[in-house]
CSV table of C-alpha atoms and ligand atoms in Angstrom, one decimal:
chain,number,residue,atom,x,y,z
A,1,SER,CA,-4.7,-33.0,-27.4
A,2,THR,CA,-1.3,-31.5,-27.2
A,3,GLY,CA,-0.3,-33.6,-24.1
A,4,GLU,CA,0.4,-30.4,-22.2
A,5,LYS,CA,-0.9,-30.1,-18.7
A,6,TYR,CA,-2.3,-26.8,-17.8
A,7,ARG,CA,-2.9,-25.4,-14.3
A,8,GLU,CA,-2.9,-22.2,-12.4
A,9,MET,CA,-0.4,-21.3,-9.7
A,10,SER,CA,-1.1,-19.1,-6.6
A,11,VAL,CA,1.2,-16.1,-6.0
A,12,ALA,CA,2.3,-17.8,-2.8
A,13,GLU,CA,3.3,-20.9,-4.7
A,14,PHE,CA,5.1,-18.7,-7.2
A,15,PHE,CA,7.3,-17.1,-4.6
A,16,ALA,CA,7.8,-20.4,-2.8
A,17,LYS,CA,9.2,-21.8,-6.0
A,18,ASN,CA,11.1,-18.6,-6.9
A,19,LYS,CA,12.6,-17.6,-3.6
A,20,GLU,CA,15.6,-15.9,-5.1
A,21,LEU,CA,13.3,-13.3,-6.7
A,22,ALA,CA,12.5,-12.0,-3.2
A,23,GLY,CA,16.1,-12.2,-2.0
A,24,PHE,CA,16.0,-15.7,-0.5
A,25,ALA,CA,18.4,-17.5,-2.8
A,26,ASN,CA,20.4,-19.4,-0.1
A,27,PRO,CA,20.6,-19.7,3.7
A,28,THR,CA,22.9,-16.8,4.0
A,29,ARG,CA,20.8,-14.4,1.9
A,30,ALA,CA,17.7,-15.7,3.6
A,31,LEU,CA,18.8,-14.9,7.1
A,32,TYR,CA,19.9,-11.4,6.0
A,33,GLN,CA,16.7,-10.8,4.0
A,34,THR,CA,14.5,-12.0,6.9
A,35,ILE,CA,16.1,-9.5,9.3
A,36,ARG,CA,15.8,-6.8,6.7
A,37,GLU,CA,12.1,-7.4,6.0
A,38,LEU,CA,11.2,-7.5,9.7
A,39,VAL,CA,13.3,-4.4,10.5
A,40,GLU,CA,11.8,-2.5,7.6
A,41,ASN,CA,8.3,-3.3,8.7
A,42,SER,CA,9.2,-2.1,12.2
A,43,LEU,CA,10.6,1.1,11.0
A,44,ASP,CA,7.6,1.7,8.7
A,45,ALA,CA,5.4,1.2,11.8
A,46,THR,CA,7.5,3.7,13.9
A,47,ASP,CA,9.4,6.6,12.3
A,48,ALA,CA,6.9,6.9,9.4
A,49,LYS,CA,4.2,7.3,12.1
A,50,GLY,CA,5.9,9.8,14.2
A,51,ILE,CA,7.1,7.3,16.9
A,52,LEU,CA,10.8,7.3,18.0
A,53,PRO,CA,11.7,3.7,17.1
A,54,TRP,CA,12.8,1.1,19.6
A,55,ILE,CA,13.7,-2.2,17.8
A,56,HIS,CA,14.9,-5.3,19.4
A,57,ILE,CA,16.3,-8.1,17.1
A,58,SER,CA,17.2,-11.5,18.4
A,59,ILE,CA,18.8,-14.3,16.4
A,60,ARG,CA,19.3,-17.6,18.1
A,61,GLN,CA,20.5,-20.9,16.8
A,62,ILE,CA,17.9,-23.6,17.6
A,63,GLU,CA,19.6,-26.2,19.8
A,64,GLY,CA,20.1,-29.6,18.2
A,65,SER,CA,19.2,-28.3,14.7
A,66,GLU,CA,22.7,-29.3,13.5
A,67,ASP,CA,22.4,-32.8,14.7
A,68,LYS,CA,22.6,-35.7,12.2
A,69,GLY,CA,24.4,-33.5,9.7
A,70,GLY,CA,21.4,-31.1,9.4
A,71,ARG,CA,21.9,-27.5,8.5
A,72,PRO,CA,21.5,-25.0,11.4
A,73,ARG,CA,18.1,-23.4,12.0
A,74,TYR,CA,17.7,-20.1,13.6
A,75,ARG,CA,14.9,-18.5,15.6
A,76,VAL,CA,14.5,-14.8,14.7
A,77,THR,CA,12.5,-12.4,16.8
A,78,VAL,CA,12.0,-8.7,16.0
A,79,GLU,CA,10.0,-6.5,18.3
A,80,ASP,CA,9.1,-2.9,17.9
A,81,ASN,CA,7.1,-0.1,19.6
A,82,GLY,CA,5.2,0.7,16.4
A,83,ILE,CA,1.5,1.3,15.6
A,84,GLY,CA,0.8,-2.4,15.7
A,85,VAL,CA,-1.4,-4.5,13.4
A,86,PRO,CA,-5.2,-4.4,13.9
A,87,VAL,CA,-6.4,-7.9,14.8
A,88,THR,CA,-8.8,-7.8,11.9
A,89,SER,CA,-5.9,-7.6,9.4
A,90,MET,CA,-3.4,-9.6,11.3
A,91,ALA,CA,-3.9,-13.0,9.6
A,92,MET,CA,-3.9,-11.5,6.1
A,93,ALA,CA,-1.0,-9.2,6.7
A,94,PHE,CA,1.2,-12.2,7.7
A,95,GLY,CA,-0.5,-15.0,5.8
A,96,LYS,CA,-1.4,-13.7,2.4
A,97,VAL,CA,1.2,-12.8,-0.2
A,98,LEU,CA,0.5,-9.4,-1.8
A,99,PHE,CA,-1.6,-8.1,1.1
A,100,SER,CA,-0.4,-4.8,2.4
A,101,SER,CA,-1.4,-1.5,4.0
A,102,LYS,CA,1.1,0.2,1.8
A,103,TYR,CA,-0.6,0.0,-1.6
A,104,VAL,CA,-1.1,3.8,-1.5
A,105,ILE,CA,0.9,6.7,-2.9
A,106,ARG,CA,3.1,7.3,0.1
A,107,GLN,CA,6.8,7.0,0.8
A,108,THR,CA,7.3,3.7,2.6
A,109,ARG,CA,10.0,1.1,2.9
A,110,GLY,CA,7.6,-1.7,2.0
A,111,MET,CA,5.8,-1.5,-1.3
A,112,TYR,CA,5.0,-4.9,-2.6
A,113,GLY,CA,3.1,-6.6,0.2
A,114,LEU,CA,5.6,-9.4,0.0
A,115,GLY,CA,8.5,-9.1,2.5
A,116,VAL,CA,7.4,-10.7,5.7
A,117,LYS,CA,5.4,-13.4,3.8
A,118,ALA,CA,8.5,-14.3,1.8
A,119,ALA,CA,10.4,-14.8,5.1
A,120,ILE,CA,7.5,-16.8,6.6
A,121,LEU,CA,7.3,-19.0,3.5
A,122,TYR,CA,11.0,-19.6,3.6
A,123,GLY,CA,10.8,-20.5,7.3
A,124,GLN,CA,7.9,-22.8,6.7
A,125,MET,CA,9.8,-24.6,3.9
A,126,THR,CA,13.1,-24.9,5.7
A,127,ALA,CA,12.2,-25.2,9.4
A,128,GLY,CA,8.6,-26.3,9.1
A,129,THR,CA,7.4,-24.0,11.9
A,130,PRO,CA,4.6,-21.4,11.9
A,131,VAL,CA,5.2,-17.7,12.4
A,132,GLU,CA,4.2,-16.2,15.8
A,133,VAL,CA,2.9,-12.7,15.9
A,134,TYR,CA,2.0,-10.6,19.0
A,135,SER,CA,0.6,-7.2,18.4
A,136,ALA,CA,-1.3,-4.4,20.0
A,137,THR,CA,-2.4,-1.1,18.4
A,138,LYS,CA,-2.3,2.1,20.3
A,139,GLY,CA,-6.0,2.2,21.2
A,140,SER,CA,-6.7,-1.4,21.7
A,141,GLN,CA,-7.4,-2.9,25.2
A,142,TYR,CA,-5.9,-6.2,24.2
A,143,VAL,CA,-2.6,-7.8,23.0
A,144,TYR,CA,-3.4,-10.3,20.3
A,145,MET,CA,-1.4,-13.4,19.3
A,146,MET,CA,-1.5,-15.6,16.3
A,147,LYS,CA,0.5,-18.6,15.1
A,148,LEU,CA,-0.1,-19.2,11.5
A,149,VAL,CA,1.3,-20.8,8.3
A,150,ILE,CA,0.6,-19.8,4.8
A,151,ASP,CA,-1.5,-22.2,2.8
A,152,VAL,CA,0.7,-22.2,-0.3
A,153,GLN,CA,-1.8,-23.6,-2.7
A,154,ARG,CA,-4.5,-21.1,-1.8
A,155,ASN,CA,-2.4,-18.2,-0.7
A,156,GLU,CA,-4.4,-17.9,2.5
A,157,PRO,CA,-3.4,-17.8,6.1
A,158,ARG,CA,-4.1,-20.9,8.2
A,159,ILE,CA,-4.3,-20.0,11.8
A,160,LEU,CA,-3.0,-22.7,14.2
A,161,GLU,CA,-3.4,-20.9,17.5
A,162,ARG,CA,-4.7,-17.5,18.7
A,163,GLY,CA,-4.9,-15.7,21.9
A,164,GLU,CA,-5.7,-12.4,23.5
A,165,TRP,CA,-4.7,-10.8,26.7
A,166,ASN,CA,-5.9,-7.7,28.5
A,167,LYS,CA,-3.3,-5.0,28.0
A,168,ARG,CA,-1.7,-3.7,31.1
A,169,GLY,CA,0.1,-0.5,30.7
A,170,SER,CA,0.2,1.2,27.3
A,171,TRP,CA,2.4,-1.0,25.2
A,172,HIS,CA,1.8,-0.9,21.5
A,173,GLY,CA,3.8,-2.6,18.8
A,174,THR,CA,4.5,-5.8,17.2
A,175,ARG,CA,6.7,-8.9,17.9
A,176,VAL,CA,7.3,-11.4,15.1
A,177,THR,CA,9.1,-14.7,15.6
A,178,LEU,CA,9.9,-17.2,13.0
A,179,SER,CA,12.4,-20.0,12.4
A,180,LEU,CA,14.4,-20.7,9.3
A,181,GLU,CA,17.4,-22.4,7.9
A,182,GLY,CA,20.3,-20.0,7.8
A,183,ASP,CA,24.0,-19.5,7.8
A,184,TRP,CA,24.9,-17.1,10.5
A,185,SER,CA,28.7,-17.3,10.1
A,186,ARG,CA,28.3,-16.1,6.5
A,187,ALA,CA,25.4,-13.7,7.0
A,188,LYS,CA,26.9,-12.1,10.1
A,189,SER,CA,29.0,-9.4,8.4
A,190,LYS,CA,26.1,-8.4,6.1
A,191,ILE,CA,23.6,-8.3,8.9
A,192,LEU,CA,25.8,-6.2,11.1
A,193,GLU,CA,26.5,-3.9,8.2
A,194,TYR,CA,22.8,-3.6,7.5
A,195,ILE,CA,22.0,-2.7,11.1
A,196,LYS,CA,24.9,-0.3,11.3
A,197,ARG,CA,23.8,1.5,8.1
A,198,THR,CA,20.3,1.6,9.4
A,199,ALA,CA,21.6,3.3,12.5
A,200,VAL,CA,23.5,5.8,10.4
A,201,ILE,CA,20.4,7.0,8.6
A,202,ALA,CA,18.1,6.6,11.6
A,203,PRO,CA,20.1,8.0,14.5
A,204,TYR,CA,16.8,8.7,16.2
A,205,ALA,CA,16.2,4.9,16.6
A,206,GLU,CA,17.3,2.7,19.5
A,207,ILE,CA,18.3,-0.7,18.1
A,208,ILE,CA,19.4,-3.8,20.0
A,209,LEU,CA,20.8,-6.8,18.2
A,210,GLU,CA,21.4,-10.1,20.0
A,211,THR,CA,23.4,-12.6,17.9
A,212,PRO,CA,23.7,-16.4,18.0
A,213,ASP,CA,27.3,-15.8,19.3
A,214,GLY,CA,25.8,-14.3,22.4
A,215,GLU,CA,26.9,-10.8,21.5
A,216,ILE,CA,24.8,-7.8,22.0
A,217,TYR,CA,25.1,-4.8,19.6
A,218,TYR,CA,23.5,-1.7,21.0
A,219,PHE,CA,22.9,1.4,18.9
A,220,PRO,CA,21.6,4.1,21.3
A,221,ARG,CA,19.5,6.9,20.1
A,222,SER,CA,21.7,9.9,19.4
A,223,THR,CA,19.0,12.4,18.5
A,224,ARG,CA,15.3,12.8,19.2
A,225,LYS,CA,14.8,14.6,16.0
A,226,LEU,CA,12.5,12.6,13.7
A,227,PRO,CA,12.1,13.3,10.0
A,228,LYS,CA,8.6,14.5,9.1
A,229,PRO,CA,6.4,11.5,8.5
A,230,PRO,CA,5.3,11.0,4.8
A,231,ARG,CA,1.7,11.7,3.9
A,232,GLU,CA,-0.4,9.9,1.4
A,233,SER,CA,-0.9,11.6,-2.0
A,234,LYS,CA,-3.1,11.3,-5.0
A,235,PRO,CA,-1.7,10.2,-8.4
A,236,HIS,CA,-0.1,12.8,-10.6
A,237,PRO,CA,-1.5,13.0,-14.1
A,238,HIS,CA,1.9,12.4,-15.7
A,239,GLY,CA,2.1,9.0,-14.0
A,240,VAL,CA,-1.2,7.3,-15.0
A,241,ASP,CA,-1.8,4.7,-17.7
A,242,ILE,CA,-5.0,3.4,-19.3
A,243,GLU,CA,-5.6,0.7,-16.8
A,244,GLN,CA,-5.1,2.9,-13.8
A,245,LEU,CA,-7.3,5.6,-15.3
A,246,LYS,CA,-10.0,3.0,-15.9
A,247,SER,CA,-10.0,1.9,-12.3
A,248,MET,CA,-10.1,5.6,-11.1
A,249,LEU,CA,-13.0,6.3,-13.4
A,250,ARG,CA,-14.8,3.2,-12.1
A,251,ASN,CA,-14.3,4.2,-8.5
A,252,THR,CA,-14.8,7.9,-8.5
A,253,ARG,CA,-17.7,9.7,-6.9
A,254,ALA,CA,-17.3,12.7,-9.3
A,255,SER,CA,-20.2,13.2,-11.6
A,256,THR,CA,-18.3,15.1,-14.4
A,257,LEU,CA,-15.0,14.7,-16.1
A,258,ARG,CA,-14.0,18.1,-14.8
A,259,GLU,CA,-14.8,17.2,-11.3
A,260,PHE,CA,-13.0,13.9,-11.7
A,261,LEU,CA,-9.8,15.6,-12.7
A,262,VAL,CA,-9.9,18.1,-9.8
A,263,LYS,CA,-10.9,15.5,-7.2
A,264,GLU,CA,-8.8,12.5,-8.1
A,265,PHE,CA,-5.5,14.0,-9.1
A,266,GLN,CA,-2.9,16.1,-7.5
A,267,SER,CA,-1.7,19.2,-9.2
A,268,ILE,CA,-5.1,19.9,-11.0
A,269,GLY,CA,-7.1,22.8,-9.7
A,270,ASP,CA,-10.3,24.3,-11.2
A,271,LYS,CA,-8.4,26.7,-13.5
A,272,THR,CA,-6.0,24.0,-14.7
A,273,ALA,CA,-8.9,21.5,-15.3
A,274,GLN,CA,-10.7,24.2,-17.4
A,275,ASP,CA,-7.6,25.0,-19.5
A,276,PHE,CA,-6.7,21.4,-19.9
A,277,LEU,CA,-10.2,20.4,-21.2
A,278,GLU,CA,-10.4,23.3,-23.5
A,279,ARG,CA,-7.0,22.7,-25.0
A,280,TYR,CA,-7.8,19.1,-25.9
A,281,GLY,CA,-11.4,19.7,-26.8
A,282,LEU,CA,-12.7,17.4,-24.1
A,283,ASP,CA,-16.3,17.8,-22.8
A,284,PRO,CA,-16.1,19.0,-19.1
A,285,GLY,CA,-19.6,17.7,-18.4
A,286,LEU,CA,-18.9,14.1,-19.6
A,287,LYS,CA,-19.9,11.5,-17.0
A,288,PRO,CA,-16.8,9.5,-15.9
A,289,ARG,CA,-18.6,6.2,-16.4
A,290,GLU,CA,-19.3,7.2,-20.1
A,291,LEU,CA,-15.6,6.9,-20.8
A,292,LEU,CA,-15.7,3.3,-19.8
A,293,LYS,CA,-18.3,2.3,-22.3
A,294,LYS,CA,-17.6,0.2,-25.3
A,295,GLY,CA,-16.6,2.3,-28.3
A,296,ARG,CA,-15.0,5.0,-26.1
A,297,GLU,CA,-11.5,3.4,-26.1
A,298,GLY,CA,-10.2,6.0,-28.5
A,299,LEU,CA,-11.4,8.8,-26.3
A,300,LEU,CA,-9.9,7.2,-23.2
A,301,ARG,CA,-6.5,6.9,-25.0
A,302,ARG,CA,-6.7,10.5,-26.0
A,303,LEU,CA,-7.3,11.5,-22.4
A,304,VAL,CA,-4.3,9.5,-21.1
A,305,ASP,CA,-2.1,11.0,-23.8
A,306,ALA,CA,-3.3,14.5,-23.0
A,307,LEU,CA,-2.7,13.9,-19.2
A,308,MET,CA,0.8,12.9,-20.0
A,309,GLU,CA,1.5,15.8,-22.3
A,310,TYR,CA,-0.1,18.8,-20.6
A,311,PRO,CA,2.4,20.8,-18.5
A,312,PHE,CA,0.8,20.3,-15.1
A,313,ARG,CA,2.5,21.5,-11.9
A,314,ALA,CA,5.3,19.1,-10.8
A,315,PRO,CA,4.2,16.4,-8.4
A,316,LYS,CA,3.9,17.6,-4.8
A,317,SER,CA,6.8,16.7,-2.7
A,318,ASP,CA,5.5,17.7,0.7
A,319,TYR,CA,4.4,14.1,0.7
A,320,LEU,CA,7.9,12.9,0.8
A,321,SER,CA,9.9,12.3,3.9
A,322,PRO,CA,13.6,13.1,3.4
A,323,ILE,CA,16.0,12.5,6.2
A,324,GLY,CA,17.3,16.0,6.3
A,325,SER,CA,21.0,17.1,6.0
A,326,ASP,CA,21.3,17.6,9.8
A,327,ILE,CA,20.2,14.1,10.6
A,328,ILE,CA,22.5,12.7,7.9
A,329,GLU,CA,25.4,14.6,9.4
A,330,ILE,CA,24.6,13.4,12.9
A,331,GLY,CA,24.5,9.8,11.7
A,332,LEU,CA,27.7,10.0,9.7
A,333,ARG,CA,29.6,11.7,12.6
A,334,ARG,CA,28.4,9.1,15.1
A,335,MET,CA,29.4,6.1,12.9
A,336,PHE,CA,32.7,7.3,11.4
A,337,ASN,CA,33.9,10.1,13.7
A,338,PRO,CA,35.3,11.9,10.6
A,339,GLU,CA,37.4,15.0,10.4
A,340,TRP,CA,34.9,16.7,8.0
A,341,VAL,CA,31.2,16.0,7.2
A,342,GLY,CA,28.8,17.7,4.9
A,343,ALA,CA,25.3,16.9,3.6
A,344,VAL,CA,22.7,18.2,1.3
A,345,SER,CA,19.0,17.5,0.9
A,346,ARG,CA,18.1,18.7,-2.6
A,347,SER,CA,14.9,20.2,-3.7
A,348,PRO,CA,12.3,17.8,-5.1
A,349,LYS,CA,12.2,16.7,-8.7
A,350,ALA,CA,10.0,14.3,-10.6
A,351,TYR,CA,10.3,11.4,-13.0
A,352,ARG,CA,7.2,10.0,-14.8
A,353,GLY,CA,4.8,11.7,-12.3
A,354,HIS,CA,6.6,10.4,-9.2
A,355,PRO,CA,8.3,13.0,-7.0
A,356,PHE,CA,11.7,12.2,-5.5
A,357,ILE,CA,14.3,13.9,-3.4
A,358,VAL,CA,18.0,13.1,-3.5
A,359,GLU,CA,20.1,13.5,-0.4
A,360,VAL,CA,23.9,13.2,-0.2
A,361,GLY,CA,26.3,13.1,2.7
A,362,ILE,CA,30.1,13.0,2.5
A,363,ALA,CA,32.4,12.2,5.4
A,364,TYR,CA,36.1,12.6,5.2
A,365,GLY,CA,39.1,11.7,7.3
A,366,GLY,CA,39.3,11.1,11.0
A,367,GLY,CA,38.2,7.6,11.9
A,368,ILE,CA,37.6,6.6,8.2
A,369,GLU,CA,40.0,4.0,6.8
A,370,PRO,CA,41.6,5.1,3.5
A,371,ARG,CA,40.4,3.0,0.6
A,372,SER,CA,41.1,2.8,-3.1
A,373,GLU,CA,37.6,4.1,-3.9
A,374,PRO,CA,34.9,5.9,-1.9
A,375,LEU,CA,32.9,3.8,0.5
A,376,LEU,CA,29.4,4.2,-0.9
A,377,LEU,CA,26.4,3.9,1.4
A,378,ARG,CA,23.3,3.6,-0.7
A,379,TYR,CA,19.8,4.1,0.7
A,380,ALA,CA,16.3,4.2,-0.9
A,381,ASN,CA,13.4,5.3,1.2
A,382,LYS,CA,15.7,5.0,4.2
A,383,ILE,CA,16.5,1.3,3.5
A,384,PRO,CA,20.2,0.5,3.3
A,385,LEU,CA,21.0,-1.3,0.1
A,386,LEU,CA,24.0,-3.7,0.4
A,387,TYR,CA,23.9,-6.1,-2.6
A,388,GLU,CA,24.1,-5.4,-6.3
A,389,GLU,CA,26.2,-2.3,-5.7
A,390,ARG,CA,27.6,-2.2,-9.2
A,391,GLU,CA,24.2,-2.3,-10.8
A,392,ASP,CA,23.0,0.7,-8.9
A,393,VAL,CA,22.6,4.2,-10.3
A,394,SER,CA,24.4,5.7,-7.3
A,395,TYR,CA,27.4,3.6,-8.0
A,396,LYS,CA,27.4,4.6,-11.6
A,397,VAL,CA,27.5,8.3,-10.6
A,398,VAL,CA,29.9,8.1,-7.7
A,399,SER,CA,32.4,6.0,-9.5
A,400,SER,CA,32.4,8.3,-12.5
A,401,ILE,CA,33.2,11.4,-10.5
A,402,ASN,CA,36.7,12.8,-10.9
A,403,TRP,CA,37.6,13.1,-7.3
A,404,ARG,CA,40.9,14.7,-8.0
A,405,GLN,CA,39.0,17.8,-9.1
A,406,TYR,CA,37.8,18.0,-5.4
A,407,ASN,CA,41.4,17.6,-4.0
A,408,VAL,CA,40.8,14.0,-3.1
A,409,ASP,CA,43.5,11.6,-4.1
A,410,PHE,CA,42.9,7.9,-3.7
A,411,PRO,CA,43.5,5.9,-1.5
A,412,ALA,CA,41.5,8.3,0.5
A,413,PRO,CA,39.3,8.2,3.7
A,414,LEU,CA,36.1,9.1,1.9
A,415,VAL,CA,32.5,8.0,2.6
A,416,VAL,CA,29.7,9.0,0.3
A,417,LEU,CA,26.1,8.5,1.4
A,418,VAL,CA,23.3,8.7,-1.2
A,419,HIS,CA,19.6,8.6,-0.3
A,420,ILE,CA,16.7,8.5,-2.8
A,421,ALA,CA,13.3,9.2,-1.3
A,422,SER,CA,10.3,8.7,-3.5
A,423,THR,CA,6.7,7.5,-3.6
A,424,LYS,CA,8.0,5.1,-6.2
A,425,VAL,CA,11.6,4.0,-6.1
A,426,PRO,CA,12.5,2.3,-9.4
A,427,TYR,CA,14.1,-0.8,-7.9
A,428,LYS,CA,15.5,-3.3,-10.3
A,429,GLY,CA,13.9,-6.3,-8.5
A,430,VAL,CA,11.4,-7.1,-5.8
A,431,GLY,CA,14.4,-7.9,-3.5
A,432,LYS,CA,15.0,-4.1,-3.5
A,433,GLU,CA,18.8,-4.1,-3.7
A,434,SER,CA,19.5,-1.7,-6.5
A,435,VAL,CA,17.9,1.3,-8.2
A,436,SER,CA,17.6,1.7,-12.0
A,437,ASP,CA,19.3,4.5,-13.8
A,438,VAL,CA,16.4,6.7,-14.5
A,439,PRO,CA,18.0,9.8,-16.1
A,440,GLU,CA,16.2,12.3,-13.9
A,441,ILE,CA,17.4,10.5,-10.7
A,442,GLU,CA,20.9,10.0,-12.1
A,443,ALA,CA,21.2,13.8,-12.8
A,444,GLU,CA,20.1,14.7,-9.4
A,445,ILE,CA,22.5,12.3,-7.7
A,446,ARG,CA,25.3,13.9,-9.7
A,447,ASN,CA,24.2,17.4,-8.8
A,448,ALA,CA,24.0,16.5,-5.1
A,449,VAL,CA,27.4,14.7,-4.9
A,450,GLN,CA,29.0,17.7,-6.7
A,451,GLU,CA,27.4,20.2,-4.4
A,452,VAL,CA,28.8,18.5,-1.3
A,453,ALA,CA,32.1,17.6,-2.9
A,454,ARG,CA,32.7,21.3,-3.7
A,455,ARG,CA,32.3,22.1,0.0
A,456,LEU,CA,34.8,19.3,0.8
A,457,ARG,CA,37.2,20.9,-1.7
A,458,LEU,CA,36.9,24.2,0.0
A,459,TYR,CA,37.7,22.6,3.4
A,460,LEU,CA,40.6,20.6,2.0
A,461,SER,CA,42.2,23.6,0.2
A,462,ARG,CA,41.8,25.8,3.3
A,463,LYS,CA,43.4,23.1,5.4
A,464,ALA,CA,46.3,22.7,2.9
A,465,ARG,CA,46.9,26.5,2.9
A,466,GLU,CA,46.9,26.5,6.7
A,467,GLU,CA,49.3,23.6,6.9
A,468,GLU,CA,51.5,25.4,4.3
A,469,ALA,CA,51.5,28.6,6.4
A,470,ILE,CA,52.5,26.6,9.5
A,471,ARG,CA,55.3,24.9,7.7
A,472,ARG,CA,56.6,28.3,6.5
A,473,SER,CA,56.4,29.9,9.9
A,474,VAL,CA,58.3,26.9,11.4
A,475,THR,CA,61.2,26.9,8.9
B,1,ADP,P1,4.8,-4.5,2.9
B,1,ADP,O1,5.7,-4.1,4.0
B,1,ADP,O2,5.4,-4.3,1.5
B,1,ADP,O3,3.5,-3.9,3.0
B,1,ADP,P2,4.8,-7.1,4.2
B,1,ADP,O4,4.5,-8.4,3.8
B,1,ADP,O5,6.2,-6.9,4.7
B,1,ADP,O6,4.6,-6.1,3.0
B,1,ADP,O7,3.8,-6.6,5.4
B,1,ADP,C1,2.5,-6.7,5.2
B,1,ADP,C2,1.7,-5.7,6.1
B,1,ADP,O8,1.7,-6.1,7.4
B,1,ADP,C3,2.3,-4.3,6.1
B,1,ADP,O9,1.8,-3.5,5.0
B,1,ADP,C4,1.8,-3.8,7.4
B,1,ADP,O10,0.5,-3.3,7.3
B,1,ADP,C5,1.7,-5.0,8.3
B,1,ADP,N1,2.9,-5.2,9.2
B,1,ADP,C6,3.9,-6.0,9.0
B,1,ADP,N2,4.8,-5.9,10.0
B,1,ADP,C7,4.4,-4.9,10.8
B,1,ADP,C8,4.9,-4.3,12.0
B,1,ADP,N3,6.0,-4.6,12.6
B,1,ADP,N4,4.1,-3.3,12.6
B,1,ADP,C9,2.9,-2.9,12.0
B,1,ADP,N5,2.4,-3.4,10.9
B,1,ADP,C10,3.2,-4.4,10.3
B,2,MG,MG1,7.5,-5.1,4.5
């Protein structure tokens, strides 16, 4: 024998042992990440479902948690007026790592099925307490409650307590409470910044934050205009690989290859399917299951290559949910009270079969403090990104712009907001803090920033001319 000891690890145990991968590297990051994951879930359950969000966040220090030199523990509660979690999925949604309702092709903030469980695991490990969830869906007659912990070895929920109450009134939504070790004094500025930036991009949300210092931050709703909720879409042929194709072939109801293409993919209609099959000499009548048989691997590979190569229509973007230039302008105006603001929502583009839209807002002057470089507000699928700024594609673009060309001389009061909306944001890590520099996305960000910056230049040069004229008339 080699003396090596082999065993398997559950995915819950993996994330329990590698907390930093999910953004829980230390008590400061953990408190920030917990708020973030809970708020993200609340927003996915509201604005993405056509509900004007109401989100109440409360962070309290647990009394006595600092005694005997212990590190402070906090109780965090986030409540929303969202669609709620059906009782049948509640235990799994909060108690099984990699269980999600968002494993579909749709623009959502969550995508890994990990966030809230990473927070619950961290809480379990540092405070030793279960998570408590109350939830009611729109139609249900009951409000359900569960207290549970995650069985780390088995990656299963262990329910400690449950309850149900007759619902009076029409409340629907979710309230999640968990306790964890944290560092409020260090996390405070990041958490406030996170909420503030969320309010910039979601001015249609009402957000209340209660802090351990006894302060209340209130972000009232400043518009009732909601972005159009995202719809679910089918895969685009440019984005599939062999494994994905296999599972699609296994699960399809289509009886021929031709029907399979039309039914299971976006951007393939009858005519396109015909032309595609002819061009690559593929048999339209082939049964999908045939392609899965032994000895057909070559054909399968040929099909994937063909799907990749054929000039299908670009992925559909009506499935995306951009914020819209008007909401971006409302948000920037409210938060910064600038002298000038402009925004653009570009037309959709695609990378590797994934549609995306880049939106950019620029605010200048007024209440903005002059800085030595632009204040960059990064967002992806409406999530503010605060850490890893210098690794982000938006930073790469914005810092490479020659602002002088746009009549902006630093130090200058300049805020640049960049939002990337996609069914698949290419994050660099599961903590979702920075976006990779995919060339197509990078080019779009550049185009968008330049487009708004040109408008700023127009404004600034007109203003300079007017000031010049006034000066002349006075002297
Ligand atoms: P993800 O958000 O990536 O799907 P999470 O672990 O954060 O992963 O959440 C798991 C699932 O729990 C979500 O997909 C969603 O279905 C459900 N969920 C969590 N929080 C809420 C909430 N506040 N309202 C409605 N559903 C929620
Ligand atoms: Mg989530």
